[in-house]
Coordinates of N, CA and C in Angstrom, one line a residue:
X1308 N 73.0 53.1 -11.2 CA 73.2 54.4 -11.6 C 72.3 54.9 -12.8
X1309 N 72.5 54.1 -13.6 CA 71.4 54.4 -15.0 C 69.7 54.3 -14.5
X1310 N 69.9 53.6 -13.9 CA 68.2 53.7 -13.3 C 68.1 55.0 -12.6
X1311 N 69.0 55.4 -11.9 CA 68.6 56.1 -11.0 C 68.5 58.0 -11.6
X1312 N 69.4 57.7 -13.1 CA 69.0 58.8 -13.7 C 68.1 58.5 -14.7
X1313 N 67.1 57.8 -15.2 CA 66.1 57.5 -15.5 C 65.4 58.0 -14.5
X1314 N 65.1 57.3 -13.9 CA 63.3 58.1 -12.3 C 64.1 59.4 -12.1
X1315 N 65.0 60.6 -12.2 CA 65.2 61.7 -12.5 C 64.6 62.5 -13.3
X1316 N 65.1 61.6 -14.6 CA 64.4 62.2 -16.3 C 62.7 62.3 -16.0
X1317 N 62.2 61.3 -15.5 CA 60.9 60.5 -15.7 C 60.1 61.9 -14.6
X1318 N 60.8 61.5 -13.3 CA 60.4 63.0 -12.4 C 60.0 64.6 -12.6
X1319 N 61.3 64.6 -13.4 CA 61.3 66.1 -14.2 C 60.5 66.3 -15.3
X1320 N 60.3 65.1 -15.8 CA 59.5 65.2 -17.5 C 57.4 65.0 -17.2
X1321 N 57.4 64.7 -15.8 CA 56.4 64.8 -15.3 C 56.3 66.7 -14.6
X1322 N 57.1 66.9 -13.8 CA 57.0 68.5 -13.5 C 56.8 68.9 -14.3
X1323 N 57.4 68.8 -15.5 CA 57.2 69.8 -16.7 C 55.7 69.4 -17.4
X1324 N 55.5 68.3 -17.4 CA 53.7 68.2 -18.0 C 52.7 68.8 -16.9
X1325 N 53.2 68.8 -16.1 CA 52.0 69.1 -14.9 C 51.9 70.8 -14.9
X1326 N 53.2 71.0 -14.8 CA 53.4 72.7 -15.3 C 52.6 73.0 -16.6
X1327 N 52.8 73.0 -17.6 CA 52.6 72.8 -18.5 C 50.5 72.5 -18.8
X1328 N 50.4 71.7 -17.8 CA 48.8 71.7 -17.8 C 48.5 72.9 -16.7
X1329 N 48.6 73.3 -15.8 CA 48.8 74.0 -14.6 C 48.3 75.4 -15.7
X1330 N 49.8 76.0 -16.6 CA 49.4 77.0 -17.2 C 48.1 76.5 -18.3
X1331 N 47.6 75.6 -18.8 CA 47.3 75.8 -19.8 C 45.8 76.2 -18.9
X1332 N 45.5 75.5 -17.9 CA 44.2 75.2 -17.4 C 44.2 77.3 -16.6
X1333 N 44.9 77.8 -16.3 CA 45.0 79.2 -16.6 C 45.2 80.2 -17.3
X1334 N 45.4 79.6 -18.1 CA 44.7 80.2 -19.5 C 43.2 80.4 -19.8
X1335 N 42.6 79.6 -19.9 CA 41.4 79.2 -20.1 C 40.9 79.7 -18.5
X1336 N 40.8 79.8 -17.7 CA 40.8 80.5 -16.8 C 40.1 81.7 -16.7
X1337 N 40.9 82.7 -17.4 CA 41.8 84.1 -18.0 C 40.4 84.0 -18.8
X1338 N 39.9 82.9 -19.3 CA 38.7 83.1 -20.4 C 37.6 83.7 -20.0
X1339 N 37.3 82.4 -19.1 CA 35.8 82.9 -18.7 C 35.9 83.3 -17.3
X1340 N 37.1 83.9 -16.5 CA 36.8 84.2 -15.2 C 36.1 85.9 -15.3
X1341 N 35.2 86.1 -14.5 CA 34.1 87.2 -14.8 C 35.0 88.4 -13.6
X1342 N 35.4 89.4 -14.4 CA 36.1 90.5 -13.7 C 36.8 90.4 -13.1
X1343 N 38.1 89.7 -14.2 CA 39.3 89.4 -14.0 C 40.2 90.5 -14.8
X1344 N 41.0 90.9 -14.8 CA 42.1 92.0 -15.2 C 42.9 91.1 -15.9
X1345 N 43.1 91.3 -17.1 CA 44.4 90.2 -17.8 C 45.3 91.3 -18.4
X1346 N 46.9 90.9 -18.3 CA 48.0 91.5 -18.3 C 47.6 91.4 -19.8
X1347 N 48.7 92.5 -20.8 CA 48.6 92.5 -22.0 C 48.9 90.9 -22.8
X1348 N 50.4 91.0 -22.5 CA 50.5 89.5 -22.8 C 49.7 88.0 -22.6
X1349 N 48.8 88.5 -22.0 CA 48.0 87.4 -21.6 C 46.8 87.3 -22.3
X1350 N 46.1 88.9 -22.8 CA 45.3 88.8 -23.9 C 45.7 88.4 -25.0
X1351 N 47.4 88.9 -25.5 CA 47.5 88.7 -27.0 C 47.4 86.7 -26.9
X1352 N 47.9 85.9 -26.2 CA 47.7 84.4 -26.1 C 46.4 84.0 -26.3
X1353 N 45.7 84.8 -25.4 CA 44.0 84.4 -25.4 C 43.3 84.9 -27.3
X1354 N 43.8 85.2 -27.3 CA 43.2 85.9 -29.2 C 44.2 85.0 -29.5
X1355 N 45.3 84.3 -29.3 CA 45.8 83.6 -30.4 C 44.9 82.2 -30.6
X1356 N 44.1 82.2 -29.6 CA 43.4 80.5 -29.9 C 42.0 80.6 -29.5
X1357 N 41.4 82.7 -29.3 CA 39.7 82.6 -29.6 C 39.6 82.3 -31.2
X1358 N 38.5 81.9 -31.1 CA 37.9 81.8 -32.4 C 37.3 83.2 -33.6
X1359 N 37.9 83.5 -34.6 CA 37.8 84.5 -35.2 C 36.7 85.6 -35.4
X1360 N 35.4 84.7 -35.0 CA 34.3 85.3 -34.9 C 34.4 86.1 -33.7
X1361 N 34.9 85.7 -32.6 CA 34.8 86.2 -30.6 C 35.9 87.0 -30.9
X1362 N 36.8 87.1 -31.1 CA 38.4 88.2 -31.5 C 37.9 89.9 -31.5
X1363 N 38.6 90.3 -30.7 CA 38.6 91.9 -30.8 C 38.7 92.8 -32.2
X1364 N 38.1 93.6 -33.1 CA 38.3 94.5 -33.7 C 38.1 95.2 -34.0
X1365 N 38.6 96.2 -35.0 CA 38.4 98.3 -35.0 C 37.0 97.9 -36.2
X1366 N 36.2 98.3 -35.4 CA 35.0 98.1 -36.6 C 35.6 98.8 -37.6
X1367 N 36.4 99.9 -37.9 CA 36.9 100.6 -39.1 C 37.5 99.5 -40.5
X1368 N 37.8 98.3 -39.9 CA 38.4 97.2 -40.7 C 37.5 96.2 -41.1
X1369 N 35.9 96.5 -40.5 CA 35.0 95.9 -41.3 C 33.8 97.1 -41.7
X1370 N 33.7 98.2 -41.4 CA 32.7 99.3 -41.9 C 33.4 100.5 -41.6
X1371 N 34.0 100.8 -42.6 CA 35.2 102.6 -42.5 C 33.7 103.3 -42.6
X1372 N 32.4 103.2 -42.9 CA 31.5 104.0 -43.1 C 31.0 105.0 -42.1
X1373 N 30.9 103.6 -40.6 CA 30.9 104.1 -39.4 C 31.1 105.4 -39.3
X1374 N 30.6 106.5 -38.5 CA 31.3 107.3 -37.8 C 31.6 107.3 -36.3
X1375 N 32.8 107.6 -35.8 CA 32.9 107.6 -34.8 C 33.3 109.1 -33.8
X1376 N 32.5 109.0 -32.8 CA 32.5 110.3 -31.9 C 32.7 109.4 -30.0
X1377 N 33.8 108.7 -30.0 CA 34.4 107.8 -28.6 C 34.2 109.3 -27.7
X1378 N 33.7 108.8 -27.0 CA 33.7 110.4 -25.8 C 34.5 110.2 -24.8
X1379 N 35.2 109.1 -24.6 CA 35.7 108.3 -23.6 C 37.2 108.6 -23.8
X1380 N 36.9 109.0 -25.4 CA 38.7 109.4 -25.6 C 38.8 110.9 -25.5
X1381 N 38.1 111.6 -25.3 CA 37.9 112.9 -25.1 C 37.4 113.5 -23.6
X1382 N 37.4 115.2 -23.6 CA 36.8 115.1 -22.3 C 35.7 115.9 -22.4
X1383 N 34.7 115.8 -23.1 CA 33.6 115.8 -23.7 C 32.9 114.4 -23.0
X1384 N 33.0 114.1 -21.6 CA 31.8 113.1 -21.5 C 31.6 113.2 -19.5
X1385 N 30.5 112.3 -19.1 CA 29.9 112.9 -17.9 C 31.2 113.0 -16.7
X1386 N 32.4 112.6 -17.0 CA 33.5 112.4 -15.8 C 34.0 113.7 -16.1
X1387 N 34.6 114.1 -17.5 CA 34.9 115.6 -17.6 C 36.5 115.0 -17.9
X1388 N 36.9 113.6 -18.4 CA 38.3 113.3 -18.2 C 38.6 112.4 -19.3
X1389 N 39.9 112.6 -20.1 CA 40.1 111.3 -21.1 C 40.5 110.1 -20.6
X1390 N 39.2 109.0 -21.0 CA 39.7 107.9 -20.6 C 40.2 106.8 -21.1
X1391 N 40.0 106.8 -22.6 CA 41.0 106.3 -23.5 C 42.0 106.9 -24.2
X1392 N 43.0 105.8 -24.4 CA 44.2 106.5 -24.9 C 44.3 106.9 -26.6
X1393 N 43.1 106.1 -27.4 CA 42.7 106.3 -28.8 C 41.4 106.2 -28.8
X1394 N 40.8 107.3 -29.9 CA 39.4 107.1 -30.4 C 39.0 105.6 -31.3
X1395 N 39.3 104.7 -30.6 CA 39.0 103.4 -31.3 C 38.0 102.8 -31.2
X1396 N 36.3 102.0 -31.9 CA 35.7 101.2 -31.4 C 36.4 99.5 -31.7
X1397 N 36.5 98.9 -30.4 CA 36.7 97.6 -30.7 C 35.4 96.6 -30.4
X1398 N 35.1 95.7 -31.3 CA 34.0 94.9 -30.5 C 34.4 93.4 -31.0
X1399 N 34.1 92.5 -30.8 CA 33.8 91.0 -31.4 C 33.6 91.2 -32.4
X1400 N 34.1 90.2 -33.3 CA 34.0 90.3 -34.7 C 32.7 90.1 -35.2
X1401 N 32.2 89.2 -34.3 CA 30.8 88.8 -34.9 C 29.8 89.9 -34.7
X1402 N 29.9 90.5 -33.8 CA 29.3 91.8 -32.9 C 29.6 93.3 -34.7
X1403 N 30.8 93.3 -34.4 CA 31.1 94.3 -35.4 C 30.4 94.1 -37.2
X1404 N 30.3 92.9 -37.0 CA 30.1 92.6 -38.5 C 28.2 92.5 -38.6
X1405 N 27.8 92.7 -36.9 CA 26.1 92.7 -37.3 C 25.6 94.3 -36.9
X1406 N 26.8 95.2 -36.6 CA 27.1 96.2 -36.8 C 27.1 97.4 -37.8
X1407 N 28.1 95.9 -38.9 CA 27.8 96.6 -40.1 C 26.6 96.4 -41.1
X1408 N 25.9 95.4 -40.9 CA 24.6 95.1 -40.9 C 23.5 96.4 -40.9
X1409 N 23.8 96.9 -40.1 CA 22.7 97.8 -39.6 C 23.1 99.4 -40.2
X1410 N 24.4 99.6 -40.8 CA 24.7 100.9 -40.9 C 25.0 100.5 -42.7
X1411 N 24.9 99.6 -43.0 CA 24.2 98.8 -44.4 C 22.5 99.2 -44.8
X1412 N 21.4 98.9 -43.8 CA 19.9 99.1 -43.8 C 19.8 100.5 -44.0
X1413 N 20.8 101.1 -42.7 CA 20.3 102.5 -43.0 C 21.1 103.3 -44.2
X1414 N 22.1 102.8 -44.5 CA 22.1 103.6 -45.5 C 21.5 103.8 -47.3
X1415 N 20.4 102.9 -47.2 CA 19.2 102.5 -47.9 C 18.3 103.8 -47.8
X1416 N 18.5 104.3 -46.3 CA 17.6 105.3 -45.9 C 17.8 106.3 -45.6
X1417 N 19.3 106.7 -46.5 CA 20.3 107.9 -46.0 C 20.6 108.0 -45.0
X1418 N 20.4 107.1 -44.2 CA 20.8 107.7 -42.9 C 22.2 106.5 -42.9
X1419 N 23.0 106.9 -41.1 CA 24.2 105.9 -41.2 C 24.5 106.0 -39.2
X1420 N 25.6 105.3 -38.9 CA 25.7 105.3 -37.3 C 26.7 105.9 -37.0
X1421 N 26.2 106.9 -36.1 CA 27.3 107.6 -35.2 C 27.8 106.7 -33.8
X1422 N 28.9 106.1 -33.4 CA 29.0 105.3 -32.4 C 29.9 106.5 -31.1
X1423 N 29.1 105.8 -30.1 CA 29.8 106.9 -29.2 C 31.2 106.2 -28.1
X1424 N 30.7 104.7 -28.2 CA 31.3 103.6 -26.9 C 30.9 102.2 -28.1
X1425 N 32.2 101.8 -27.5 CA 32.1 100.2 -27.7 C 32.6 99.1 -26.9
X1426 N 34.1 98.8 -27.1 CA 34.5 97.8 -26.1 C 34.7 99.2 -25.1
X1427 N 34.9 98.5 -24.0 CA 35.6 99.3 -22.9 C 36.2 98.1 -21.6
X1428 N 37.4 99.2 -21.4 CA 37.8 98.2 -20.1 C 37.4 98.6 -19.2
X1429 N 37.9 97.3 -18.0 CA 37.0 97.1 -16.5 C 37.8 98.4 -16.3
X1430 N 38.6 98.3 -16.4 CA 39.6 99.5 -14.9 C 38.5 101.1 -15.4
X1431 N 38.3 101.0 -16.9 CA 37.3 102.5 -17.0 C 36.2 102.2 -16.2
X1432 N 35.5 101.0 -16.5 CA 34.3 100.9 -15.5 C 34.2 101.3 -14.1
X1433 N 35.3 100.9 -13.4 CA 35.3 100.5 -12.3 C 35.6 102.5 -11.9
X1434 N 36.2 103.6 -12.6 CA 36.4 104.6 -12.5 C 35.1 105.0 -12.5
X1435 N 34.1 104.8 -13.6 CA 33.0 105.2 -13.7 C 32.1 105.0 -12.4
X1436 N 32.3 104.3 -12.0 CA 31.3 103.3 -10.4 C 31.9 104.5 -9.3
X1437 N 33.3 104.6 -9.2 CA 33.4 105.1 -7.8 C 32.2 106.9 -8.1
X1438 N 32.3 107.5 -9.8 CA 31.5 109.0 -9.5 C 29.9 108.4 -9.9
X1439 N 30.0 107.4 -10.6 CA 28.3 107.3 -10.1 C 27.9 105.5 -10.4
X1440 N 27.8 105.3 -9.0 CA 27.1 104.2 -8.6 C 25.9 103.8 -8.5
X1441 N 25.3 103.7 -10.0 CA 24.1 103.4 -10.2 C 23.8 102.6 -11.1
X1442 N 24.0 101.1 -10.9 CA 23.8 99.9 -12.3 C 22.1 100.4 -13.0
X1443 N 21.9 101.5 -13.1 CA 21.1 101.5 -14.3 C 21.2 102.6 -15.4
X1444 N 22.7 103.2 -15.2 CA 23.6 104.1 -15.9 C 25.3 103.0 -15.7
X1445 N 25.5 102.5 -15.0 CA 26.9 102.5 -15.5 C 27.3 100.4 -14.2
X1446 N 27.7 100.0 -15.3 CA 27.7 98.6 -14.7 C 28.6 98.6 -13.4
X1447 N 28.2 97.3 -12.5 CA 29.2 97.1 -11.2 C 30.2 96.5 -11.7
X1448 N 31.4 96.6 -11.3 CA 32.7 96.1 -11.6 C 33.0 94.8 -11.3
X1449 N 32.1 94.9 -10.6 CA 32.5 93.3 -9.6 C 31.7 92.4 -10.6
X1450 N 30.7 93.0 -11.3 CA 30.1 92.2 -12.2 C 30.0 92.1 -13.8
X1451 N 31.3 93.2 -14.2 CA 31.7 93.8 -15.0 C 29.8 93.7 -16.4
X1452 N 30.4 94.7 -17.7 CA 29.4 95.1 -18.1 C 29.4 94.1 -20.0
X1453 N 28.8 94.3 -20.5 CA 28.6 93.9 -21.7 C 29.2 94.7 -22.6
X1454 N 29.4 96.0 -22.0 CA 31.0 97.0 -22.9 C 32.5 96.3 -22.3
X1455 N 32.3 95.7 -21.5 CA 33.6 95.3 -20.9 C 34.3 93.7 -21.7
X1456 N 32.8 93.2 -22.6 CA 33.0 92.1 -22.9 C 32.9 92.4 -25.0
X1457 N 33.1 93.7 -24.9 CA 33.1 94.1 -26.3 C 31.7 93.4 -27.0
X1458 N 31.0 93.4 -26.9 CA 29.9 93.3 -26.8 C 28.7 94.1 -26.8
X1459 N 28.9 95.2 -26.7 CA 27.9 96.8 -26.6 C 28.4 97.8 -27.2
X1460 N 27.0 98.6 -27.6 CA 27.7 100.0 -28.1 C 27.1 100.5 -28.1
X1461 N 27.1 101.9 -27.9 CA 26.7 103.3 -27.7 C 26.8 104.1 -29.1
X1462 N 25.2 103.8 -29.7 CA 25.2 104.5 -30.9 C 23.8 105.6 -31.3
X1463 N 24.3 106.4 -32.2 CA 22.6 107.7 -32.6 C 23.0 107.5 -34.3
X1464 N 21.8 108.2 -34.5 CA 21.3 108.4 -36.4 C 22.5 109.7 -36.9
X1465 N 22.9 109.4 -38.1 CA 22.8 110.5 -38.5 C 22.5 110.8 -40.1
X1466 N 22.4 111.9 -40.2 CA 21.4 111.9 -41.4 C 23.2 112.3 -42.8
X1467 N 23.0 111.4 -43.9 CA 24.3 111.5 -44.6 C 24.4 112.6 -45.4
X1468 N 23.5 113.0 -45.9 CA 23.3 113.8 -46.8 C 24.1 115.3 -46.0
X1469 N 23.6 115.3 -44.6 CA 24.0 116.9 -43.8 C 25.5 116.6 -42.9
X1470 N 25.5 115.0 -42.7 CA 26.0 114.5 -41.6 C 25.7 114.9 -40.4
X1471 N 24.9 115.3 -40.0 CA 24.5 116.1 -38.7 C 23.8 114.8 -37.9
X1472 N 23.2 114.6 -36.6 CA 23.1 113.6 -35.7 C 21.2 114.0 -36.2
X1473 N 20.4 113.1 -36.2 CA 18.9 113.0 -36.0 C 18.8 113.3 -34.8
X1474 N 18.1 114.0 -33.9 CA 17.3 114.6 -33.0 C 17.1 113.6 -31.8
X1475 N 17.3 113.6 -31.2 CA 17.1 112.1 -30.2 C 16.7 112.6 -28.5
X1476 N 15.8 111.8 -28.1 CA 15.4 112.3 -26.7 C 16.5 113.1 -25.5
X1477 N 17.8 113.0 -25.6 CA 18.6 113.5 -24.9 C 20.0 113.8 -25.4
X1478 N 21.1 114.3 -25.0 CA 22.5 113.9 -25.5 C 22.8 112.7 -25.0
X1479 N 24.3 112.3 -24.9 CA 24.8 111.3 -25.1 C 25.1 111.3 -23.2
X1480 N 24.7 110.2 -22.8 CA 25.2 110.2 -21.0 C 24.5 111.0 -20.2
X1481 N 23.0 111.1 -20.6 CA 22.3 111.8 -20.0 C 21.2 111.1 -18.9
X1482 N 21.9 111.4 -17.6 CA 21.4 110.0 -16.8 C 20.2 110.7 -16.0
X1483 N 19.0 110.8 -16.8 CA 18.0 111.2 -16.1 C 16.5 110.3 -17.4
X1484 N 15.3 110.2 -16.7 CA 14.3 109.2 -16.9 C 14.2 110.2 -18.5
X1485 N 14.7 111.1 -19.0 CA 14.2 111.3 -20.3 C 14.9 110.8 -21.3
X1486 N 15.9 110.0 -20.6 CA 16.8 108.9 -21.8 C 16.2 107.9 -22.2
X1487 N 15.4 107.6 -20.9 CA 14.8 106.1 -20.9 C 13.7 105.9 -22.2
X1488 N 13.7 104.4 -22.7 CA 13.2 104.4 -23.8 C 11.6 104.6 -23.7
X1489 N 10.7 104.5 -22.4 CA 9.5 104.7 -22.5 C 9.3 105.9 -21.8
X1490 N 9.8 106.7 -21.7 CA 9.5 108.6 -21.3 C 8.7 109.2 -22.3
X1491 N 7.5 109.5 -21.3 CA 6.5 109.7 -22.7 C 6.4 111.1 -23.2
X1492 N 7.6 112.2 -22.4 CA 7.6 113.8 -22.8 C 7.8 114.2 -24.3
X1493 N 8.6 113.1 -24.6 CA 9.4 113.5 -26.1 C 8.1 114.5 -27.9
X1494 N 9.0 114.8 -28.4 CA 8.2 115.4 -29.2 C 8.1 114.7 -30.5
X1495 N 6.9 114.2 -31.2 CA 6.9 113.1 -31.9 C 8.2 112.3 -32.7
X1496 N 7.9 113.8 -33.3 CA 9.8 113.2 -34.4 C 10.9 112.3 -33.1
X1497 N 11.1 113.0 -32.6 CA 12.4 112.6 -31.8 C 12.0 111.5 -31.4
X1498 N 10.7 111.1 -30.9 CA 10.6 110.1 -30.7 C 10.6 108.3 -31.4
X1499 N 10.0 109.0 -33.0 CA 10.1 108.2 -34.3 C 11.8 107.8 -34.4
X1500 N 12.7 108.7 -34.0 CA 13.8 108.9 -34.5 C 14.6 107.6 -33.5
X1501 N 14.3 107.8 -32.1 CA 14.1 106.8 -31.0 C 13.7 105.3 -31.5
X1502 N 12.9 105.3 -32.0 CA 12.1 104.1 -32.2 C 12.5 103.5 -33.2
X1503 N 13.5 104.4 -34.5 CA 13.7 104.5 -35.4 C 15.1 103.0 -35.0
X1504 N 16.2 103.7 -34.3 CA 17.2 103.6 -34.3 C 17.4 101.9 -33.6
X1505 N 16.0 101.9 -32.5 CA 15.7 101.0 -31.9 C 15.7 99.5 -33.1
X1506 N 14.8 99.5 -33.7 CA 14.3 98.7 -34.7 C 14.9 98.4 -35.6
X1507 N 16.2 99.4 -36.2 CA 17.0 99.0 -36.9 C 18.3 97.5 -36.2
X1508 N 18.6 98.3 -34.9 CA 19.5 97.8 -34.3 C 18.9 96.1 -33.8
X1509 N 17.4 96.1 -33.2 CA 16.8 94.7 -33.0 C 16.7 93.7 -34.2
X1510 N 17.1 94.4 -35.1 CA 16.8 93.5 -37.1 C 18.0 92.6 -36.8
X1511 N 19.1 93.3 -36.3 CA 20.3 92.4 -36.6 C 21.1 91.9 -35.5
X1512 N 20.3 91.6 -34.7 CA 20.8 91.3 -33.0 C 21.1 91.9 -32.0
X1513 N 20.5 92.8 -31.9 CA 20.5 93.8 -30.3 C 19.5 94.1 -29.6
X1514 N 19.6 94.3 -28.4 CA 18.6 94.8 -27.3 C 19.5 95.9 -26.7
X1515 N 18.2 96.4 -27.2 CA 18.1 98.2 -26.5 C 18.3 98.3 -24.7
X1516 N 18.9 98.7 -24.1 CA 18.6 99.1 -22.4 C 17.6 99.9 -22.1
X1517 N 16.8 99.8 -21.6 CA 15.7 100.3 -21.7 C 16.1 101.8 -20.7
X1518 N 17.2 102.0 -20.2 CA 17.3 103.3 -19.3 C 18.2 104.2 -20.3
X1519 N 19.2 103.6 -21.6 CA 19.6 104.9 -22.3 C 19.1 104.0 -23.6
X1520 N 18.8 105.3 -24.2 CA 18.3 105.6 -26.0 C 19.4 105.3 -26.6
X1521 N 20.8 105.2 -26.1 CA 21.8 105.3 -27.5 C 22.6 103.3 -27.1
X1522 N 21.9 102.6 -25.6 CA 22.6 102.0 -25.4 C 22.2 100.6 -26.4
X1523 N 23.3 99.1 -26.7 CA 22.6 98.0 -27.1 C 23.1 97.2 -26.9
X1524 N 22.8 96.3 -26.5 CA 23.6 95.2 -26.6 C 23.7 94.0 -27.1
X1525 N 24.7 93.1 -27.9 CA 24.7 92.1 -29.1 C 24.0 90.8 -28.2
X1526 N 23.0 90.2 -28.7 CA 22.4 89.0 -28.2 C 23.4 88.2 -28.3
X1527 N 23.5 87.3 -26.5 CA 24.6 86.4 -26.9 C 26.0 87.0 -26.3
X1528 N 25.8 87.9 -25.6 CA 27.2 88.9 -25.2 C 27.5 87.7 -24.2
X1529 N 26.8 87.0 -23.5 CA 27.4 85.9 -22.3 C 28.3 85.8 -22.6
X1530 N 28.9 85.0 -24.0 CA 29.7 84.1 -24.5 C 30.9 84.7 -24.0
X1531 N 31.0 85.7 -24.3 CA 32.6 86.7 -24.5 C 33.1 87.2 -22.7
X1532 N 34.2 86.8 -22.8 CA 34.7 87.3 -21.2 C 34.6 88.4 -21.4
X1533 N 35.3 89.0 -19.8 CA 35.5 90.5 -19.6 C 37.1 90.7 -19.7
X1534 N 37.2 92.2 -20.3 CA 38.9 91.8 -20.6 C 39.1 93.6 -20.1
X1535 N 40.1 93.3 -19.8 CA 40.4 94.6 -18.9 C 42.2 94.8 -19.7
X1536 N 41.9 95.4 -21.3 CA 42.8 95.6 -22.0 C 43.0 97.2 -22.9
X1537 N 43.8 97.8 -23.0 CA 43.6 99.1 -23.0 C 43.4 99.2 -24.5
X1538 N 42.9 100.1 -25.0 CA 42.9 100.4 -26.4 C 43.7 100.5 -27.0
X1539 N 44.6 101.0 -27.0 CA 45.8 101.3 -27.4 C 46.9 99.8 -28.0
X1540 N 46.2 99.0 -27.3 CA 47.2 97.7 -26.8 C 46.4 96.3 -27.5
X1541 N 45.5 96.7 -28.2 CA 44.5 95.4 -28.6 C 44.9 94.8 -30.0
X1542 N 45.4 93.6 -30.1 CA 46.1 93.2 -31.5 C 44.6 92.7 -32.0
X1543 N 45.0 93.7 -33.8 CA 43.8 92.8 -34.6 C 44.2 91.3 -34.6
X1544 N 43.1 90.8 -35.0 CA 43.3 89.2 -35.5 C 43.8 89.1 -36.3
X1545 N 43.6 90.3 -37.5 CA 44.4 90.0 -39.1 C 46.2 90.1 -38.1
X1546 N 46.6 90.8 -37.2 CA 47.8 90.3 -36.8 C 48.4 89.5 -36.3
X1547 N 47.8 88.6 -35.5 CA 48.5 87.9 -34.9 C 49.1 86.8 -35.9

């Protein structure tokens, strides 16, 4: 009898490790699986054991200097519809902090960064794809984007002294070849101003997209999964 509730104990105390690995190995999962959708609860776990540097946050918590103009939370952008629920940029920490790097240089040179996009989720993306399906304006879902992995941003000059935006080859989501960085129409300034914004952002780890002027992306975005978590809903690190 006592044996036989022993290999019971021993039974169950094995289901439970195997469980117990089962979720953990889904977890990690959840990490690097590429345009995967993760439940809220499932992100706040995943930030409790990324590494501080990879962690989601409101650049406002590492450069309040920033300005921000999210068009995505407004309907001021090419869909005509709000797609976030707050004007928030979230990016990697490491991302945000070379960020503030760059809006540091410029303001040496009075100038400072207007951000338009940063993190973004898949489900926006994937809205974006069905009105315009063109991976040289707006990433495939299935292959989600380097905004999806908080890892990119969408940013222009502006001058501090007026606050007003520097002159730049197009507005913001302008998906035609005069966005693109080598469109040779532009009129000198605007194009210095282009070149300008370019050079700043390459000092401190970004590459430009060569099809939009305001787009960049942090060298190294591989690292960081795709997370399909709402703005509204993203725990800082200083919280968890």
């Amino acid at each position: 009898m006592k044996n036989s509730f022993l290999l019971l104990l021993l039974q169950r105390s094995i289901v439970l490790i195997l469980a117990i690995l089962i979720f953990a190995i889904y977890i990690n999962f959840l990490q690097i699986k590429v345009g995967i959708t993760q439940p809220i609860f499932i992100h706040n776990m995943v930030q409790s054991k990324t590494p501080e540097w990879a962690r989601l946050v409101d650049i406002k918590t590492i450069n309040s200097e920033i300005i921000l103009d999210i068009r995505y939370a407004t309907i001021n952008n090419f869909l005509n519809q709000k797609l976030y629920p707050v004007a928030k940029c979230a990016l990697r920490k490491e991302v945000a902090e070379k960020l503030s790097q760059v809006q540091a240089d410029l303001k040496t040179i009075g100038l400072g960064l207007k951000v338009y996009d940063c993190y973004r989720p898949l489900s926006v993306t994937k809205k974006m794809w069905e009105v315009l399906p063109d991976s040289r304006y707006v990433a495939n879902p299935k292959k989600g984007s380097r905004h999806n992995r908080g890892a990119a941003v969408d940013v222009t000059l502006v001058d501090l002294n007026t606050g007003k935006e520097l002159e730049m080859p197009t507005e913001f989501d302008n998906f035609s070849e005069k966005a693109w960085r080598n469109y040779s129409g532009n009129k000198l300034e605007v194009q210095r101003n282009s070149e300008l914004l370019a050079e700043k952002m390459k000092k401190y780890g970004f590459e430009p997209l060569i099809t939009e002027w305001w787009h960049f992306d942090a060298i190294g975005w591989q690292k960081f999964a795709i997370l399909d978590v709402p703005l509204d809903r993203i725990t800082e690190f200083q919280k968890i």
